[in-house]
Amino acid sequence: MNKSVFKISNMFFGFLCIFILLFSCNKGNPNTLKKKVVFPNRTLIHANIITKDSGRITANIHSPLIEEYTTVDSPYTVFRKGLHLNFYQKGQEKPGYFQANWARLSDATGIYEGKGNVIIVNEKGDSLKSEQIFWDKKRKTVYTSKVVYLISNKGDSLKASNGLQGTDDLENYTLFNNQGYMYVDDKDQKF
């Protein structure tokens, strides 16, 4: 009888040790943070969105994929496969143009961020090219710290190695560390 009590107490002690070892090691690594996965609330495929104000077209957006995230603290929209945006100014015949390989629109701030082959063309035909640009639609400004090329509709070309800040119609701008070419008609020169 002593042997059976001894066996049961050894088995009980063994199970207790295994139980303690298994469940005491389950604290996890304190440096490992679980990432919160956020899914879009709405996904649009092959989208063509036209916005109007008082019956007048203000914008025409084309994108192969649009994902809207509206239930996060700061809602935003992502254009993972690129964005082509024609924007129409009142009184102008031609629309302006914004293109990027990837773009993001912050709904709270109204700022577009474009990355990869970003091109902005105003209604006059002046263009801006860069690898990254921010467009503040509310303040009507554009800015970046990346290399920027400005090409006027006359053919003048400017390069800013450290970015620019300016109005979105490209009328007023400040270039940082710039160089460029300006074409001058020989008739206009006085010697």
JSON list of C-alpha atoms in Angstrom, two decimals:
[
{"chain": "A", "resi": 1, "resn": "MET", "atom": "CA", "xyz": [0.00, 0.00, 0.00]},
{"chain": "A", "resi": 2, "resn": "ASN", "atom": "CA", "xyz": [2.85, 2.35, 0.70]},
{"chain": "A", "resi": 3, "resn": "LYS", "atom": "CA", "xyz": [4.12, 1.78, -2.80]},
{"chain": "A", "resi": 4, "resn": "SER", "atom": "CA", "xyz": [0.81, 2.80, -4.38]},
{"chain": "A", "resi": 5, "resn": "VAL", "atom": "CA", "xyz": [0.60, 5.99, -2.29]},
{"chain": "A", "resi": 6, "resn": "PHE", "atom": "CA", "xyz": [4.18, 6.71, -3.18]},
{"chain": "A", "resi": 7, "resn": "LYS", "atom": "CA", "xyz": [3.43, 6.21, -6.94]},
{"chain": "A", "resi": 8, "resn": "ILE", "atom": "CA", "xyz": [0.34, 8.43, -6.82]},
{"chain": "A", "resi": 9, "resn": "SER", "atom": "CA", "xyz": [2.20, 11.20, -4.99]},
{"chain": "A", "resi": 10, "resn": "ASN", "atom": "CA", "xyz": [5.09, 10.97, -7.51]},
{"chain": "A", "resi": 11, "resn": "MET", "atom": "CA", "xyz": [2.64, 11.13, -10.45]},
{"chain": "A", "resi": 12, "resn": "PHE", "atom": "CA", "xyz": [0.84, 14.05, -8.83]},
{"chain": "A", "resi": 13, "resn": "PHE", "atom": "CA", "xyz": [4.15, 15.83, -8.21]},
{"chain": "A", "resi": 14, "resn": "GLY", "atom": "CA", "xyz": [5.25, 15.13, -11.83]},
{"chain": "A", "resi": 15, "resn": "PHE", "atom": "CA", "xyz": [1.99, 16.50, -13.29]},
{"chain": "A", "resi": 16, "resn": "LEU", "atom": "CA", "xyz": [2.22, 19.53, -11.05]},
{"chain": "A", "resi": 17, "resn": "CYS", "atom": "CA", "xyz": [5.79, 20.23, -12.26]},
{"chain": "A", "resi": 18, "resn": "ILE", "atom": "CA", "xyz": [4.78, 19.86, -15.92]},
{"chain": "A", "resi": 19, "resn": "PHE", "atom": "CA", "xyz": [1.72, 22.08, -15.38]},
{"chain": "A", "resi": 20, "resn": "ILE", "atom": "CA", "xyz": [3.85, 24.79, -13.75]},
{"chain": "A", "resi": 21, "resn": "LEU", "atom": "CA", "xyz": [6.50, 24.62, -16.48]},
{"chain": "A", "resi": 22, "resn": "LEU", "atom": "CA", "xyz": [3.99, 24.79, -19.32]},
{"chain": "A", "resi": 23, "resn": "PHE", "atom": "CA", "xyz": [1.93, 27.66, -18.02]},
{"chain": "A", "resi": 24, "resn": "SER", "atom": "CA", "xyz": [4.66, 29.70, -16.38]},
{"chain": "A", "resi": 25, "resn": "CYS", "atom": "CA", "xyz": [6.49, 30.13, -19.70]},
{"chain": "A", "resi": 26, "resn": "ASN", "atom": "CA", "xyz": [3.51, 31.59, -21.49]},
{"chain": "A", "resi": 27, "resn": "LYS", "atom": "CA", "xyz": [4.22, 35.23, -20.63]},
{"chain": "A", "resi": 28, "resn": "GLY", "atom": "CA", "xyz": [5.44, 36.05, -24.13]},
{"chain": "A", "resi": 29, "resn": "ASN", "atom": "CA", "xyz": [8.19, 38.40, -25.14]},
{"chain": "A", "resi": 30, "resn": "PRO", "atom": "CA", "xyz": [7.57, 41.91, -23.77]},
{"chain": "A", "resi": 31, "resn": "ASN", "atom": "CA", "xyz": [9.34, 43.41, -26.83]},
{"chain": "A", "resi": 32, "resn": "THR", "atom": "CA", "xyz": [6.86, 41.80, -29.21]},
{"chain": "A", "resi": 33, "resn": "LEU", "atom": "CA", "xyz": [3.96, 44.11, -29.89]},
{"chain": "A", "resi": 34, "resn": "LYS", "atom": "CA", "xyz": [0.94, 42.83, -31.70]},
{"chain": "A", "resi": 35, "resn": "LYS", "atom": "CA", "xyz": [0.21, 44.99, -34.72]},
{"chain": "A", "resi": 36, "resn": "LYS", "atom": "CA", "xyz": [-3.34, 46.05, -35.21]},
{"chain": "A", "resi": 37, "resn": "VAL", "atom": "CA", "xyz": [-4.46, 45.09, -38.70]},
{"chain": "A", "resi": 38, "resn": "VAL", "atom": "CA", "xyz": [-6.67, 47.69, -40.32]},
{"chain": "A", "resi": 39, "resn": "PHE", "atom": "CA", "xyz": [-8.84, 46.77, -43.27]},
{"chain": "A", "resi": 40, "resn": "PRO", "atom": "CA", "xyz": [-10.42, 49.28, -45.66]},
{"chain": "A", "resi": 41, "resn": "ASN", "atom": "CA", "xyz": [-14.08, 50.12, -45.15]},
{"chain": "A", "resi": 42, "resn": "ARG", "atom": "CA", "xyz": [-14.61, 50.47, -48.87]},
{"chain": "A", "resi": 43, "resn": "THR", "atom": "CA", "xyz": [-12.60, 49.26, -51.86]},
{"chain": "A", "resi": 44, "resn": "LEU", "atom": "CA", "xyz": [-13.20, 50.54, -55.36]},
{"chain": "A", "resi": 45, "resn": "ILE", "atom": "CA", "xyz": [-11.74, 48.71, -58.35]},
{"chain": "A", "resi": 46, "resn": "HIS", "atom": "CA", "xyz": [-11.26, 50.46, -61.73]},
{"chain": "A", "resi": 47, "resn": "ALA", "atom": "CA", "xyz": [-12.76, 53.64, -60.31]},
{"chain": "A", "resi": 48, "resn": "ASN", "atom": "CA", "xyz": [-13.73, 56.75, -62.23]},
{"chain": "A", "resi": 49, "resn": "ILE", "atom": "CA", "xyz": [-15.09, 59.35, -59.81]},
{"chain": "A", "resi": 50, "resn": "ILE", "atom": "CA", "xyz": [-16.43, 62.72, -60.96]},
{"chain": "A", "resi": 51, "resn": "THR", "atom": "CA", "xyz": [-17.01, 65.43, -58.36]},
{"chain": "A", "resi": 52, "resn": "LYS", "atom": "CA", "xyz": [-19.18, 68.47, -58.96]},
{"chain": "A", "resi": 53, "resn": "ASP", "atom": "CA", "xyz": [-19.83, 71.77, -57.22]},
{"chain": "A", "resi": 54, "resn": "SER", "atom": "CA", "xyz": [-22.99, 73.67, -58.17]},
{"chain": "A", "resi": 55, "resn": "GLY", "atom": "CA", "xyz": [-23.34, 71.57, -61.33]},
{"chain": "A", "resi": 56, "resn": "ARG", "atom": "CA", "xyz": [-19.78, 72.29, -62.49]},
{"chain": "A", "resi": 57, "resn": "ILE", "atom": "CA", "xyz": [-17.24, 69.45, -62.66]},
{"chain": "A", "resi": 58, "resn": "THR", "atom": "CA", "xyz": [-14.40, 70.13, -60.22]},
{"chain": "A", "resi": 59, "resn": "ALA", "atom": "CA", "xyz": [-12.45, 66.86, -60.43]},
{"chain": "A", "resi": 60, "resn": "ASN", "atom": "CA", "xyz": [-12.26, 63.58, -62.32]},
{"chain": "A", "resi": 61, "resn": "ILE", "atom": "CA", "xyz": [-10.37, 60.77, -60.57]},
{"chain": "A", "resi": 62, "resn": "HIS", "atom": "CA", "xyz": [-9.19, 57.58, -62.29]},
{"chain": "A", "resi": 63, "resn": "SER", "atom": "CA", "xyz": [-7.56, 54.77, -60.31]},
{"chain": "A", "resi": 64, "resn": "PRO", "atom": "CA", "xyz": [-7.31, 50.98, -60.64]},
{"chain": "A", "resi": 65, "resn": "LEU", "atom": "CA", "xyz": [-7.68, 50.57, -56.85]},
{"chain": "A", "resi": 66, "resn": "ILE", "atom": "CA", "xyz": [-8.98, 52.93, -54.17]},
{"chain": "A", "resi": 67, "resn": "GLU", "atom": "CA", "xyz": [-9.12, 51.92, -50.51]},
{"chain": "A", "resi": 68, "resn": "GLU", "atom": "CA", "xyz": [-10.95, 54.09, -47.97]},
{"chain": "A", "resi": 69, "resn": "TYR", "atom": "CA", "xyz": [-10.15, 53.82, -44.24]},
{"chain": "A", "resi": 70, "resn": "THR", "atom": "CA", "xyz": [-12.85, 55.75, -42.40]},
{"chain": "A", "resi": 71, "resn": "THR", "atom": "CA", "xyz": [-13.02, 54.04, -38.99]},
{"chain": "A", "resi": 72, "resn": "VAL", "atom": "CA", "xyz": [-9.48, 54.96, -37.89]},
{"chain": "A", "resi": 73, "resn": "ASP", "atom": "CA", "xyz": [-8.59, 57.99, -35.77]},
{"chain": "A", "resi": 74, "resn": "SER", "atom": "CA", "xyz": [-7.46, 59.98, -38.79]},
{"chain": "A", "resi": 75, "resn": "PRO", "atom": "CA", "xyz": [-9.44, 58.81, -41.88]},
{"chain": "A", "resi": 76, "resn": "TYR", "atom": "CA", "xyz": [-7.57, 58.49, -45.16]},
{"chain": "A", "resi": 77, "resn": "THR", "atom": "CA", "xyz": [-7.81, 57.11, -48.68]},
{"chain": "A", "resi": 78, "resn": "VAL", "atom": "CA", "xyz": [-5.03, 55.16, -50.41]},
{"chain": "A", "resi": 79, "resn": "PHE", "atom": "CA", "xyz": [-4.50, 54.80, -54.16]},
{"chain": "A", "resi": 80, "resn": "ARG", "atom": "CA", "xyz": [-2.08, 51.83, -54.12]},
{"chain": "A", "resi": 81, "resn": "LYS", "atom": "CA", "xyz": [-1.99, 51.32, -57.88]},
{"chain": "A", "resi": 82, "resn": "GLY", "atom": "CA", "xyz": [-1.78, 54.95, -58.89]},
{"chain": "A", "resi": 83, "resn": "LEU", "atom": "CA", "xyz": [-3.92, 58.00, -59.39]},
{"chain": "A", "resi": 84, "resn": "HIS", "atom": "CA", "xyz": [-4.79, 60.20, -62.35]},
{"chain": "A", "resi": 85, "resn": "LEU", "atom": "CA", "xyz": [-6.67, 63.34, -61.30]},
{"chain": "A", "resi": 86, "resn": "ASN", "atom": "CA", "xyz": [-7.98, 66.05, -63.59]},
{"chain": "A", "resi": 87, "resn": "PHE", "atom": "CA", "xyz": [-8.97, 69.15, -61.63]},
{"chain": "A", "resi": 88, "resn": "TYR", "atom": "CA", "xyz": [-10.99, 71.96, -63.16]},
{"chain": "A", "resi": 89, "resn": "GLN", "atom": "CA", "xyz": [-10.67, 75.61, -62.14]},
{"chain": "A", "resi": 90, "resn": "LYS", "atom": "CA", "xyz": [-13.52, 78.00, -62.75]},
{"chain": "A", "resi": 91, "resn": "GLY", "atom": "CA", "xyz": [-12.96, 80.07, -65.88]},
{"chain": "A", "resi": 92, "resn": "GLN", "atom": "CA", "xyz": [-10.19, 77.86, -67.31]},
{"chain": "A", "resi": 93, "resn": "GLU", "atom": "CA", "xyz": [-10.58, 75.92, -70.56]},
{"chain": "A", "resi": 94, "resn": "LYS", "atom": "CA", "xyz": [-8.11, 73.12, -69.81]},
{"chain": "A", "resi": 95, "resn": "PRO", "atom": "CA", "xyz": [-8.05, 71.07, -66.62]},
{"chain": "A", "resi": 96, "resn": "GLY", "atom": "CA", "xyz": [-5.04, 70.72, -64.39]},
{"chain": "A", "resi": 97, "resn": "TYR", "atom": "CA", "xyz": [-3.55, 67.28, -63.90]},
{"chain": "A", "resi": 98, "resn": "PHE", "atom": "CA", "xyz": [-2.07, 65.29, -61.01]},
{"chain": "A", "resi": 99, "resn": "GLN", "atom": "CA", "xyz": [-0.54, 61.84, -61.52]},
{"chain": "A", "resi": 100, "resn": "ALA", "atom": "CA", "xyz": [1.34, 59.47, -59.19]},
{"chain": "A", "resi": 101, "resn": "ASN", "atom": "CA", "xyz": [2.19, 55.75, -59.04]},
{"chain": "A", "resi": 102, "resn": "TRP", "atom": "CA", "xyz": [1.00, 55.70, -55.40]},
{"chain": "A", "resi": 103, "resn": "ALA", "atom": "CA", "xyz": [-1.04, 58.32, -53.54]},
{"chain": "A", "resi": 104, "resn": "ARG", "atom": "CA", "xyz": [-2.69, 58.96, -50.20]},
{"chain": "A", "resi": 105, "resn": "LEU", "atom": "CA", "xyz": [-5.34, 61.52, -49.28]},
{"chain": "A", "resi": 106, "resn": "SER", "atom": "CA", "xyz": [-5.76, 62.50, -45.64]},
{"chain": "A", "resi": 107, "resn": "ASP", "atom": "CA", "xyz": [-9.44, 63.31, -45.18]},
{"chain": "A", "resi": 108, "resn": "ALA", "atom": "CA", "xyz": [-8.78, 65.35, -42.04]},
{"chain": "A", "resi": 109, "resn": "THR", "atom": "CA", "xyz": [-6.12, 67.64, -43.52]},
{"chain": "A", "resi": 110, "resn": "GLY", "atom": "CA", "xyz": [-6.99, 67.53, -47.24]},
{"chain": "A", "resi": 111, "resn": "ILE", "atom": "CA", "xyz": [-3.36, 66.78, -48.15]},
{"chain": "A", "resi": 112, "resn": "TYR", "atom": "CA", "xyz": [-2.51, 64.49, -51.06]},
{"chain": "A", "resi": 113, "resn": "GLU", "atom": "CA", "xyz": [0.82, 62.69, -50.96]},
{"chain": "A", "resi": 114, "resn": "GLY", "atom": "CA", "xyz": [2.06, 61.32, -54.25]},
{"chain": "A", "resi": 115, "resn": "LYS", "atom": "CA", "xyz": [5.02, 58.98, -54.71]},
{"chain": "A", "resi": 116, "resn": "GLY", "atom": "CA", "xyz": [6.68, 57.59, -57.79]},
{"chain": "A", "resi": 117, "resn": "ASN", "atom": "CA", "xyz": [6.64, 59.47, -61.10]},
{"chain": "A", "resi": 118, "resn": "VAL", "atom": "CA", "xyz": [4.60, 62.38, -59.75]},
{"chain": "A", "resi": 119, "resn": "ILE", "atom": "CA", "xyz": [3.50, 64.87, -62.39]},
{"chain": "A", "resi": 120, "resn": "ILE", "atom": "CA", "xyz": [1.46, 68.01, -61.88]},
{"chain": "A", "resi": 121, "resn": "VAL", "atom": "CA", "xyz": [0.37, 70.11, -64.87]},
{"chain": "A", "resi": 122, "resn": "ASN", "atom": "CA", "xyz": [-1.51, 73.37, -64.37]},
{"chain": "A", "resi": 123, "resn": "GLU", "atom": "CA", "xyz": [-4.14, 74.80, -66.71]},
{"chain": "A", "resi": 124, "resn": "LYS", "atom": "CA", "xyz": [-1.51, 76.85, -68.58]},
{"chain": "A", "resi": 125, "resn": "GLY", "atom": "CA", "xyz": [0.59, 73.78, -69.40]},
{"chain": "A", "resi": 126, "resn": "ASP", "atom": "CA", "xyz": [3.40, 74.36, -66.88]},
{"chain": "A", "resi": 127, "resn": "SER", "atom": "CA", "xyz": [4.48, 71.07, -65.31]},
{"chain": "A", "resi": 128, "resn": "LEU", "atom": "CA", "xyz": [6.21, 69.84, -62.17]},
{"chain": "A", "resi": 129, "resn": "LYS", "atom": "CA", "xyz": [7.87, 66.42, -61.90]},
{"chain": "A", "resi": 130, "resn": "SER", "atom": "CA", "xyz": [9.26, 64.69, -58.81]},
{"chain": "A", "resi": 131, "resn": "GLU", "atom": "CA", "xyz": [9.43, 61.34, -57.03]},
{"chain": "A", "resi": 132, "resn": "GLN", "atom": "CA", "xyz": [7.39, 62.64, -54.09]},
{"chain": "A", "resi": 133, "resn": "ILE", "atom": "CA", "xyz": [5.15, 65.65, -53.66]},
{"chain": "A", "resi": 134, "resn": "PHE", "atom": "CA", "xyz": [2.62, 66.89, -51.13]},
{"chain": "A", "resi": 135, "resn": "TRP", "atom": "CA", "xyz": [-0.39, 68.87, -52.34]},
{"chain": "A", "resi": 136, "resn": "ASP", "atom": "CA", "xyz": [-2.40, 70.78, -49.74]},
{"chain": "A", "resi": 137, "resn": "LYS", "atom": "CA", "xyz": [-5.72, 71.18, -51.53]},
{"chain": "A", "resi": 138, "resn": "LYS", "atom": "CA", "xyz": [-7.21, 73.49, -48.88]},
{"chain": "A", "resi": 139, "resn": "ARG", "atom": "CA", "xyz": [-4.27, 75.94, -48.86]},
{"chain": "A", "resi": 140, "resn": "LYS", "atom": "CA", "xyz": [-3.62, 75.43, -52.60]},
{"chain": "A", "resi": 141, "resn": "THR", "atom": "CA", "xyz": [0.09, 74.74, -52.08]},
{"chain": "A", "resi": 142, "resn": "VAL", "atom": "CA", "xyz": [2.59, 72.07, -53.14]},
{"chain": "A", "resi": 143, "resn": "TYR", "atom": "CA", "xyz": [5.83, 71.16, -51.40]},
{"chain": "A", "resi": 144, "resn": "THR", "atom": "CA", "xyz": [8.56, 68.54, -51.29]},
{"chain": "A", "resi": 145, "resn": "SER", "atom": "CA", "xyz": [12.15, 68.04, -50.19]},
{"chain": "A", "resi": 146, "resn": "LYS", "atom": "CA", "xyz": [12.97, 65.73, -53.13]},
{"chain": "A", "resi": 147, "resn": "VAL", "atom": "CA", "xyz": [14.48, 66.69, -56.49]},
{"chain": "A", "resi": 148, "resn": "VAL", "atom": "CA", "xyz": [11.95, 68.64, -58.58]},
{"chain": "A", "resi": 149, "resn": "TYR", "atom": "CA", "xyz": [11.85, 69.59, -62.24]},
{"chain": "A", "resi": 150, "resn": "LEU", "atom": "CA", "xyz": [9.74, 72.56, -63.35]},
{"chain": "A", "resi": 151, "resn": "ILE", "atom": "CA", "xyz": [9.08, 72.89, -67.07]},
{"chain": "A", "resi": 152, "resn": "SER", "atom": "CA", "xyz": [7.16, 75.89, -68.36]},
{"chain": "A", "resi": 153, "resn": "ASN", "atom": "CA", "xyz": [4.84, 75.79, -71.34]},
{"chain": "A", "resi": 154, "resn": "LYS", "atom": "CA", "xyz": [7.48, 77.87, -73.20]},
{"chain": "A", "resi": 155, "resn": "GLY", "atom": "CA", "xyz": [10.15, 75.19, -72.67]},
{"chain": "A", "resi": 156, "resn": "ASP", "atom": "CA", "xyz": [12.08, 76.76, -69.79]},
{"chain": "A", "resi": 157, "resn": "SER", "atom": "CA", "xyz": [13.42, 74.15, -67.40]},
{"chain": "A", "resi": 158, "resn": "LEU", "atom": "CA", "xyz": [14.40, 74.44, -63.73]},
{"chain": "A", "resi": 159, "resn": "LYS", "atom": "CA", "xyz": [15.75, 71.78, -61.39]},
{"chain": "A", "resi": 160, "resn": "ALA", "atom": "CA", "xyz": [15.62, 72.10, -57.61]},
{"chain": "A", "resi": 161, "resn": "SER", "atom": "CA", "xyz": [17.85, 69.55, -55.87]},
{"chain": "A", "resi": 162, "resn": "ASN", "atom": "CA", "xyz": [16.41, 70.14, -52.39]},
{"chain": "A", "resi": 163, "resn": "GLY", "atom": "CA", "xyz": [12.73, 70.56, -53.25]},
{"chain": "A", "resi": 164, "resn": "LEU", "atom": "CA", "xyz": [10.30, 73.44, -53.47]},
{"chain": "A", "resi": 165, "resn": "GLN", "atom": "CA", "xyz": [7.38, 75.21, -51.85]},
{"chain": "A", "resi": 166, "resn": "GLY", "atom": "CA", "xyz": [4.81, 76.99, -53.95]},
{"chain": "A", "resi": 167, "resn": "THR", "atom": "CA", "xyz": [1.23, 77.55, -55.00]},
{"chain": "A", "resi": 168, "resn": "ASP", "atom": "CA", "xyz": [-0.53, 74.67, -56.74]},
{"chain": "A", "resi": 169, "resn": "ASP", "atom": "CA", "xyz": [-1.05, 76.74, -59.89]},
{"chain": "A", "resi": 170, "resn": "LEU", "atom": "CA", "xyz": [2.79, 76.99, -60.12]},
{"chain": "A", "resi": 171, "resn": "GLU", "atom": "CA", "xyz": [2.60, 80.80, -60.37]},
{"chain": "A", "resi": 172, "resn": "ASN", "atom": "CA", "xyz": [4.65, 81.47, -57.22]},
{"chain": "A", "resi": 173, "resn": "TYR", "atom": "CA", "xyz": [7.25, 79.10, -55.86]},
{"chain": "A", "resi": 174, "resn": "THR", "atom": "CA", "xyz": [10.53, 78.91, -53.99]},
{"chain": "A", "resi": 175, "resn": "LEU", "atom": "CA", "xyz": [13.14, 76.44, -55.21]},
{"chain": "A", "resi": 176, "resn": "PHE", "atom": "CA", "xyz": [15.90, 75.12, -52.99]},
{"chain": "A", "resi": 177, "resn": "ASN", "atom": "CA", "xyz": [19.38, 74.61, -54.52]},
{"chain": "A", "resi": 178, "resn": "ASN", "atom": "CA", "xyz": [18.23, 75.23, -58.07]},
{"chain": "A", "resi": 179, "resn": "GLN", "atom": "CA", "xyz": [19.65, 75.39, -61.58]},
{"chain": "A", "resi": 180, "resn": "GLY", "atom": "CA", "xyz": [18.03, 75.60, -64.98]},
{"chain": "A", "resi": 181, "resn": "TYR", "atom": "CA", "xyz": [17.71, 76.83, -68.52]},
{"chain": "A", "resi": 182, "resn": "MET", "atom": "CA", "xyz": [15.68, 79.72, -69.84]},
{"chain": "A", "resi": 183, "resn": "TYR", "atom": "CA", "xyz": [15.05, 80.25, -73.52]},
{"chain": "A", "resi": 184, "resn": "VAL", "atom": "CA", "xyz": [15.30, 83.84, -74.69]},
{"chain": "A", "resi": 185, "resn": "ASP", "atom": "CA", "xyz": [14.31, 85.12, -78.11]},
{"chain": "A", "resi": 186, "resn": "ASP", "atom": "CA", "xyz": [17.20, 86.95, -79.81]},
{"chain": "A", "resi": 187, "resn": "LYS", "atom": "CA", "xyz": [14.84, 89.75, -80.90]},
{"chain": "A", "resi": 188, "resn": "ASP", "atom": "CA", "xyz": [14.15, 90.67, -77.27]},
{"chain": "A", "resi": 189, "resn": "GLN", "atom": "CA", "xyz": [17.82, 91.13, -76.37]},
{"chain": "A", "resi": 190, "resn": "LYS", "atom": "CA", "xyz": [19.37, 94.61, -76.42]},
{"chain": "A", "resi": 191, "resn": "PHE", "atom": "CA", "xyz": [23.13, 94.94, -76.69]}
]
